[in-house]
Amino acid sequence: MHIPERDWGRPADDQPYFFLSYAHTPPWGPAGGDPDHWVHVLFRDLCTHIMALTDMPAGSLPGFMDREMRSGEGWPQRLSENLATCRVFVPLLSPRYFSSEMCGREWYAFTERMLRAKAAGTHDVSAIVPALWTRVDYAQLPDSVRHIHLDHATYGDRYAANGIYGLIKLNRLRDEYEETVLRLAERIVRVAHESSLPTGRPRDYEGTPSAFRPRGVGPRHIHVTVAAPTRDSLPEERDARPYGEDARDWNPYHGESTRPLAALTEELIRSLDYRITVSSLDDEETGENPPFPPDTTPDAAPDKGAGRPGILLVDRWVLSDEDRRRRLKAFDAAARPWVNAVVPWNRADAQCQGAEGRRLSAELERTIPLILDHGRHTNTRTAVSGVPNLKAFTDVLPAVVAHSTRLYLKHATAHPPPGPALPRPRLTGPTRPPGPDGGPDLGGEA
């Protein structure tokens, strides 16, 4: 995707205040009209209020929605650019919303932008302002959105019961609709000013994963193991800034991020609608939180051994420790095909370059050849060759998650559901009615 020149990361005066994300309603017949007409009415009313509540100059666009867009050249780029520049993300929640791959991509792209800003220490306030379009069953919400606060008290009981669609369609609730939309506009403006979310670089829309699991798929699980030194186990010559008291404190991109890589990984994978557990290679030695524990939850697909896909985050400097190198080698020997590696190797870290970098790279090849080979024959090969910066890491991680999940589903052993075994149904030939003597009618002459 072509990215126009811009100083990404700096707030811009022409940033739209909000991106309206909604599930397109399919037309039901030739006389059905525009099925998303009322969404556009809401969008127009929000824009009118925001222009009155702010000092946006004439000609500015307070918000963005894809109503005027058609499938064709340029529309994915426009979506991506507005997701990278809008100040607030407003998802219109409905049962259809969470089955829409397009909405899932929009949600993930904006969430990733917030997590990058949080990692850089420039943003720590959620800029997602959800709105109920129709009533939803909160028990059915994807795991990736359960942390979002849904504020019903601000908008009233009828909003919670009917959603904005119900308010806008019923004439007797017109005043409540007007009040709800004004309050929503006020909240959008307030969150935009409180969060001050910096702009991001547009993501390739076609390569953006969905934040919602496919319809009919139960909870998805993944486990992450961190193999990295601790501050007290480093070689004397190694810079201690990327490390902490635990392997999970490792922060290879410390010049770009204030957060440990394991914490960022956990949030990114959770935003893909996975349930995630994290341990370190050191936990294996103590028997606490083994790297790939068997999954005993009733909704998980069991298999022989490890019960979930796995990702190994490995720092090549861990190989300087002979005991950890031995355990990594054993880990590799036991690794199943659905265990894949990500090897962060910060190109801004001078100690990761030169002769020492080449030596550690060769040592890694000798230590975990099987796991490295798992990722070389797919679009995740960048993950094992050395991920150079934070952006590259957040770009490649979803592909590694998807690849590990595919291999797990391909190789894992399926088991029958609990309960008594039922005999396999069998087809039998046609039967004839009984003959005059009560025996079978053999079809002879009368």
PDB file of C-alpha atoms in Angstrom, residues 132-326:
ATOM      1  CA  LEU A 132     -25.045   0.685  21.105  1.00  0.00           C
ATOM      2  CA  TRP A 133     -26.692   0.604  17.699  1.00  0.00           C
ATOM      3  CA  THR A 134     -28.987  -2.247  18.707  1.00  0.00           C
ATOM      4  CA  ARG A 135     -29.216  -4.315  21.848  1.00  0.00           C
ATOM      5  CA  VAL A 136     -26.430  -6.878  22.241  1.00  0.00           C
ATOM      6  CA  ASP A 137     -25.957  -9.865  24.501  1.00  0.00           C
ATOM      7  CA  TYR A 138     -22.924  -8.920  26.564  1.00  0.00           C
ATOM      8  CA  ALA A 139     -22.281 -12.550  27.470  1.00  0.00           C
ATOM      9  CA  GLN A 140     -21.501 -13.125  23.789  1.00  0.00           C
ATOM     10  CA  LEU A 141     -18.977 -10.302  23.417  1.00  0.00           C
ATOM     11  CA  PRO A 142     -15.578 -11.389  22.069  1.00  0.00           C
ATOM     12  CA  ASP A 143     -12.780 -11.541  24.626  1.00  0.00           C
ATOM     13  CA  SER A 144     -10.950  -8.835  22.690  1.00  0.00           C
ATOM     14  CA  VAL A 145     -13.575  -6.200  23.586  1.00  0.00           C
ATOM     15  CA  ARG A 146     -14.565  -7.161  27.131  1.00  0.00           C
ATOM     16  CA  HIS A 147     -12.150  -4.645  28.655  1.00  0.00           C
ATOM     17  CA  ILE A 148     -13.987  -1.738  26.978  1.00  0.00           C
ATOM     18  CA  HIS A 149     -16.246   0.182  29.349  1.00  0.00           C
ATOM     19  CA  LEU A 150     -19.856   0.425  28.169  1.00  0.00           C
ATOM     20  CA  ASP A 151     -21.393   3.439  29.886  1.00  0.00           C
ATOM     21  CA  HIS A 152     -25.168   2.993  30.023  1.00  0.00           C
ATOM     22  CA  ALA A 153     -25.776   5.356  32.934  1.00  0.00           C
ATOM     23  CA  THR A 154     -24.794   8.378  30.839  1.00  0.00           C
ATOM     24  CA  TYR A 155     -27.365   7.668  28.139  1.00  0.00           C
ATOM     25  CA  GLY A 156     -30.279   6.205  30.083  1.00  0.00           C
ATOM     26  CA  ASP A 157     -32.291   2.987  30.346  1.00  0.00           C
ATOM     27  CA  ARG A 158     -34.085   3.335  27.008  1.00  0.00           C
ATOM     28  CA  TYR A 159     -30.762   3.607  25.216  1.00  0.00           C
ATOM     29  CA  ALA A 160     -29.584   0.413  26.959  1.00  0.00           C
ATOM     30  CA  ALA A 161     -32.817  -1.373  26.045  1.00  0.00           C
ATOM     31  CA  ASN A 162     -33.276  -0.129  22.470  1.00  0.00           C
ATOM     32  CA  GLY A 163     -29.942   1.178  21.243  1.00  0.00           C
ATOM     33  CA  ILE A 164     -29.626   4.259  19.069  1.00  0.00           C
ATOM     34  CA  TYR A 165     -31.507   2.537  16.258  1.00  0.00           C
ATOM     35  CA  GLY A 166     -34.554   2.110  18.514  1.00  0.00           C
ATOM     36  CA  LEU A 167     -34.393   5.738  19.643  1.00  0.00           C
ATOM     37  CA  ILE A 168     -34.102   7.115  16.130  1.00  0.00           C
ATOM     38  CA  LYS A 169     -36.912   4.965  14.700  1.00  0.00           C
ATOM     39  CA  LEU A 170     -39.563   5.679  17.340  1.00  0.00           C
ATOM     40  CA  ASN A 171     -41.071   9.151  17.122  1.00  0.00           C
ATOM     41  CA  ARG A 172     -42.045   9.145  20.780  1.00  0.00           C
ATOM     42  CA  LEU A 173     -38.354   8.710  21.704  1.00  0.00           C
ATOM     43  CA  ARG A 174     -37.104  11.505  19.457  1.00  0.00           C
ATOM     44  CA  ASP A 175     -36.126  13.769  22.355  1.00  0.00           C
ATOM     45  CA  GLU A 176     -34.150  10.934  23.942  1.00  0.00           C
ATOM     46  CA  TYR A 177     -32.372  10.327  20.639  1.00  0.00           C
ATOM     47  CA  GLU A 178     -31.343  13.997  20.408  1.00  0.00           C
ATOM     48  CA  GLU A 179     -30.073  13.990  23.990  1.00  0.00           C
ATOM     49  CA  THR A 180     -28.184  10.716  23.518  1.00  0.00           C
ATOM     50  CA  VAL A 181     -26.426  11.893  20.361  1.00  0.00           C
ATOM     51  CA  LEU A 182     -25.443  15.205  21.981  1.00  0.00           C
ATOM     52  CA  ARG A 183     -23.992  13.382  24.978  1.00  0.00           C
ATOM     53  CA  LEU A 184     -22.159  10.975  22.669  1.00  0.00           C
ATOM     54  CA  ALA A 185     -20.667  13.906  20.738  1.00  0.00           C
ATOM     55  CA  GLU A 186     -19.604  15.547  23.994  1.00  0.00           C
ATOM     56  CA  ARG A 187     -17.915  12.357  25.100  1.00  0.00           C
ATOM     57  CA  ILE A 188     -16.094  11.989  21.771  1.00  0.00           C
ATOM     58  CA  VAL A 189     -14.705  15.513  22.121  1.00  0.00           C
ATOM     59  CA  ARG A 190     -13.739  14.957  25.773  1.00  0.00           C
ATOM     60  CA  VAL A 191     -11.943  11.659  25.102  1.00  0.00           C
ATOM     61  CA  ALA A 192     -10.166  13.147  22.075  1.00  0.00           C
ATOM     62  CA  HIS A 193      -8.725  15.912  24.258  1.00  0.00           C
ATOM     63  CA  GLU A 194      -7.922  13.641  27.218  1.00  0.00           C
ATOM     64  CA  SER A 195      -6.200  10.928  25.226  1.00  0.00           C
ATOM     65  CA  SER A 196      -4.273  13.108  22.752  1.00  0.00           C
ATOM     66  CA  LEU A 197      -3.611   9.971  20.707  1.00  0.00           C
ATOM     67  CA  PRO A 198      -0.778  10.655  18.256  1.00  0.00           C
ATOM     68  CA  THR A 199      -1.249   9.809  14.618  1.00  0.00           C
ATOM     69  CA  GLY A 200       0.145   6.530  13.368  1.00  0.00           C
ATOM     70  CA  ARG A 201       1.436   5.153  10.110  1.00  0.00           C
ATOM     71  CA  PRO A 202      -1.401   3.562   8.088  1.00  0.00           C
ATOM     72  CA  ARG A 203      -1.511  -0.210   8.203  1.00  0.00           C
ATOM     73  CA  ASP A 204      -1.888  -2.303   5.067  1.00  0.00           C
ATOM     74  CA  TYR A 205      -5.630  -2.869   5.260  1.00  0.00           C
ATOM     75  CA  GLU A 206      -5.613  -6.128   3.304  1.00  0.00           C
ATOM     76  CA  GLY A 207      -2.998  -7.553   5.672  1.00  0.00           C
ATOM     77  CA  THR A 208      -4.733  -6.406   8.863  1.00  0.00           C
ATOM     78  CA  PRO A 209      -6.152  -9.276  10.951  1.00  0.00           C
ATOM     79  CA  SER A 210      -9.590  -9.214  12.531  1.00  0.00           C
ATOM     80  CA  ALA A 211     -10.037  -8.644  16.256  1.00  0.00           C
ATOM     81  CA  PHE A 212     -12.995 -11.059  16.279  1.00  0.00           C
ATOM     82  CA  ARG A 213     -12.806 -14.822  15.945  1.00  0.00           C
ATOM     83  CA  PRO A 214     -14.854 -16.366  13.124  1.00  0.00           C
ATOM     84  CA  ARG A 215     -18.483 -17.188  13.806  1.00  0.00           C
ATOM     85  CA  GLY A 216     -18.969 -20.579  15.406  1.00  0.00           C
ATOM     86  CA  VAL A 217     -15.378 -20.820  16.668  1.00  0.00           C
ATOM     87  CA  GLY A 218     -15.007 -21.185  20.440  1.00  0.00           C
ATOM     88  CA  PRO A 219     -12.381 -19.454  22.586  1.00  0.00           C
ATOM     89  CA  ARG A 220      -8.890 -19.645  21.131  1.00  0.00           C
ATOM     90  CA  HIS A 221      -5.840 -20.191  23.330  1.00  0.00           C
ATOM     91  CA  ILE A 222      -2.134 -19.533  22.827  1.00  0.00           C
ATOM     92  CA  HIS A 223       0.932 -19.693  25.048  1.00  0.00           C
ATOM     93  CA  VAL A 224       4.004 -17.458  24.905  1.00  0.00           C
ATOM     94  CA  THR A 225       7.390 -18.437  26.342  1.00  0.00           C
ATOM     95  CA  VAL A 226      10.095 -15.825  26.868  1.00  0.00           C
ATOM     96  CA  ALA A 227      13.728 -16.949  26.618  1.00  0.00           C
ATOM     97  CA  ALA A 228      15.924 -14.046  27.720  1.00  0.00           C
ATOM     98  CA  PRO A 229      18.599 -13.338  30.325  1.00  0.00           C
ATOM     99  CA  THR A 230      17.932 -11.516  33.568  1.00  0.00           C
ATOM    100  CA  ARG A 231      19.983  -8.531  34.652  1.00  0.00           C
ATOM    101  CA  ASP A 232      22.066 -10.607  37.070  1.00  0.00           C
ATOM    102  CA  SER A 233      22.891 -13.293  34.496  1.00  0.00           C
ATOM    103  CA  LEU A 234      24.231 -11.122  31.653  1.00  0.00           C
ATOM    104  CA  PRO A 235      27.719 -11.295  30.221  1.00  0.00           C
ATOM    105  CA  GLU A 236      29.860  -8.476  31.601  1.00  0.00           C
ATOM    106  CA  GLU A 237      30.050  -6.688  28.276  1.00  0.00           C
ATOM    107  CA  ARG A 238      26.288  -6.691  27.620  1.00  0.00           C
ATOM    108  CA  ASP A 239      24.249  -3.490  28.106  1.00  0.00           C
ATOM    109  CA  ALA A 240      21.836  -4.128  31.004  1.00  0.00           C
ATOM    110  CA  ARG A 241      19.170  -1.584  30.004  1.00  0.00           C
ATOM    111  CA  PRO A 242      16.901  -4.034  28.083  1.00  0.00           C
ATOM    112  CA  TYR A 243      16.737  -6.448  31.064  1.00  0.00           C
ATOM    113  CA  GLY A 244      15.150  -6.792  34.503  1.00  0.00           C
ATOM    114  CA  GLU A 245      14.871  -9.179  37.410  1.00  0.00           C
ATOM    115  CA  ASP A 246      12.755 -11.652  35.393  1.00  0.00           C
ATOM    116  CA  ALA A 247      13.049 -12.822  31.793  1.00  0.00           C
ATOM    117  CA  ARG A 248       9.571 -11.372  31.176  1.00  0.00           C
ATOM    118  CA  ASP A 249      10.992  -7.896  31.920  1.00  0.00           C
ATOM    119  CA  TRP A 250      13.053  -8.027  28.722  1.00  0.00           C
ATOM    120  CA  ASN A 251      12.544  -4.923  26.573  1.00  0.00           C
ATOM    121  CA  PRO A 252      14.681  -5.209  23.411  1.00  0.00           C
ATOM    122  CA  TYR A 253      13.230  -2.020  21.886  1.00  0.00           C
ATOM    123  CA  HIS A 254      13.877   0.120  24.973  1.00  0.00           C
ATOM    124  CA  GLY A 255      14.700   3.136  22.794  1.00  0.00           C
ATOM    125  CA  GLU A 256      11.149   3.016  21.364  1.00  0.00           C
ATOM    126  CA  SER A 257       9.152   1.406  24.151  1.00  0.00           C
ATOM    127  CA  THR A 258       8.858   1.818  27.909  1.00  0.00           C
ATOM    128  CA  ARG A 259       7.148  -1.568  28.341  1.00  0.00           C
ATOM    129  CA  PRO A 260       8.462  -5.156  28.499  1.00  0.00           C
ATOM    130  CA  LEU A 261       7.979  -7.051  25.259  1.00  0.00           C
ATOM    131  CA  ALA A 262       6.004  -9.821  26.986  1.00  0.00           C
ATOM    132  CA  ALA A 263       3.405  -7.324  28.252  1.00  0.00           C
ATOM    133  CA  LEU A 264       3.009  -5.756  24.808  1.00  0.00           C
ATOM    134  CA  THR A 265       2.780  -9.210  23.207  1.00  0.00           C
ATOM    135  CA  GLU A 266       0.076 -10.240  25.658  1.00  0.00           C
ATOM    136  CA  GLU A 267      -2.076  -7.202  24.864  1.00  0.00           C
ATOM    137  CA  LEU A 268      -1.599  -7.510  21.110  1.00  0.00           C
ATOM    138  CA  ILE A 269      -2.559 -11.183  21.064  1.00  0.00           C
ATOM    139  CA  ARG A 270      -5.518 -10.588  23.380  1.00  0.00           C
ATOM    140  CA  SER A 271      -6.740  -7.931  20.934  1.00  0.00           C
ATOM    141  CA  LEU A 272      -6.868 -10.718  18.319  1.00  0.00           C
ATOM    142  CA  ASP A 273      -9.512 -12.446  20.481  1.00  0.00           C
ATOM    143  CA  TYR A 274      -7.201 -15.065  22.032  1.00  0.00           C
ATOM    144  CA  ARG A 275      -6.827 -16.182  25.612  1.00  0.00           C
ATOM    145  CA  ILE A 276      -3.130 -16.040  26.361  1.00  0.00           C
ATOM    146  CA  THR A 277      -0.762 -17.336  29.008  1.00  0.00           C
ATOM    147  CA  VAL A 278       2.865 -16.224  29.363  1.00  0.00           C
ATOM    148  CA  SER A 279       5.808 -17.891  31.058  1.00  0.00           C
ATOM    149  CA  SER A 280       9.582 -17.766  30.848  1.00  0.00           C
ATOM    150  CA  LEU A 281      12.039 -20.487  29.956  1.00  0.00           C
ATOM    151  CA  ASP A 282      13.306 -20.239  33.543  1.00  0.00           C
ATOM    152  CA  ASP A 283       9.895 -21.395  34.849  1.00  0.00           C
ATOM    153  CA  GLU A 284      10.506 -24.800  33.279  1.00  0.00           C
ATOM    154  CA  GLU A 285      13.408 -25.436  35.615  1.00  0.00           C
ATOM    155  CA  THR A 286      11.386 -24.745  38.766  1.00  0.00           C
ATOM    156  CA  GLY A 287       8.311 -26.580  37.511  1.00  0.00           C
ATOM    157  CA  GLU A 288       6.192 -23.438  37.855  1.00  0.00           C
ATOM    158  CA  ASN A 289       4.084 -22.440  34.857  1.00  0.00           C
ATOM    159  CA  PRO A 290       5.746 -24.801  32.372  1.00  0.00           C
ATOM    160  CA  PRO A 291       6.182 -23.265  28.905  1.00  0.00           C
ATOM    161  CA  PHE A 292       3.381 -25.245  27.249  1.00  0.00           C
ATOM    162  CA  PRO A 293       0.997 -26.522  29.943  1.00  0.00           C
ATOM    163  CA  PRO A 294      -1.714 -28.979  28.910  1.00  0.00           C
ATOM    164  CA  ASP A 295      -5.022 -27.233  28.429  1.00  0.00           C
ATOM    165  CA  THR A 296      -7.664 -28.586  30.776  1.00  0.00           C
ATOM    166  CA  THR A 297     -10.427 -26.116  29.969  1.00  0.00           C
ATOM    167  CA  PRO A 298     -13.531 -27.922  28.654  1.00  0.00           C
ATOM    168  CA  ASP A 299     -13.862 -25.733  25.554  1.00  0.00           C
ATOM    169  CA  ALA A 300     -10.340 -26.273  24.296  1.00  0.00           C
ATOM    170  CA  ALA A 301      -9.414 -28.745  21.587  1.00  0.00           C
ATOM    171  CA  PRO A 302      -7.228 -31.371  23.311  1.00  0.00           C
ATOM    172  CA  ASP A 303      -4.235 -33.054  21.777  1.00  0.00           C
ATOM    173  CA  LYS A 304      -1.414 -35.366  22.742  1.00  0.00           C
ATOM    174  CA  GLY A 305       0.797 -33.209  24.948  1.00  0.00           C
ATOM    175  CA  ALA A 306       0.714 -29.461  24.705  1.00  0.00           C
ATOM    176  CA  GLY A 307      -2.828 -28.191  24.498  1.00  0.00           C
ATOM    177  CA  ARG A 308      -2.429 -24.943  22.568  1.00  0.00           C
ATOM    178  CA  PRO A 309      -0.377 -23.191  19.883  1.00  0.00           C
ATOM    179  CA  GLY A 310       2.862 -21.647  21.141  1.00  0.00           C
ATOM    180  CA  ILE A 311       5.223 -18.761  20.429  1.00  0.00           C
ATOM    181  CA  LEU A 312       8.802 -18.516  21.668  1.00  0.00           C
ATOM    182  CA  LEU A 313      10.183 -14.975  22.123  1.00  0.00           C
ATOM    183  CA  VAL A 314      13.921 -15.465  22.174  1.00  0.00           C
ATOM    184  CA  ASP A 315      16.825 -13.098  22.786  1.00  0.00           C
ATOM    185  CA  ARG A 316      20.023 -14.367  21.214  1.00  0.00           C
ATOM    186  CA  TRP A 317      21.960 -13.106  24.237  1.00  0.00           C
ATOM    187  CA  VAL A 318      20.343 -15.885  26.285  1.00  0.00           C
ATOM    188  CA  LEU A 319      22.737 -18.254  24.524  1.00  0.00           C
ATOM    189  CA  SER A 320      25.634 -16.793  26.509  1.00  0.00           C
ATOM    190  CA  ASP A 321      24.327 -18.767  29.488  1.00  0.00           C
ATOM    191  CA  GLU A 322      25.290 -22.432  29.110  1.00  0.00           C
ATOM    192  CA  ASP A 323      22.425 -23.767  31.246  1.00  0.00           C
ATOM    193  CA  ARG A 324      19.761 -21.773  29.379  1.00  0.00           C
ATOM    194  CA  ARG A 325      21.306 -22.815  26.059  1.00  0.00           C
ATOM    195  CA  ARG A 326      20.987 -26.464  27.122  1.00  0.00           C
TER     196      ARG A 326
END
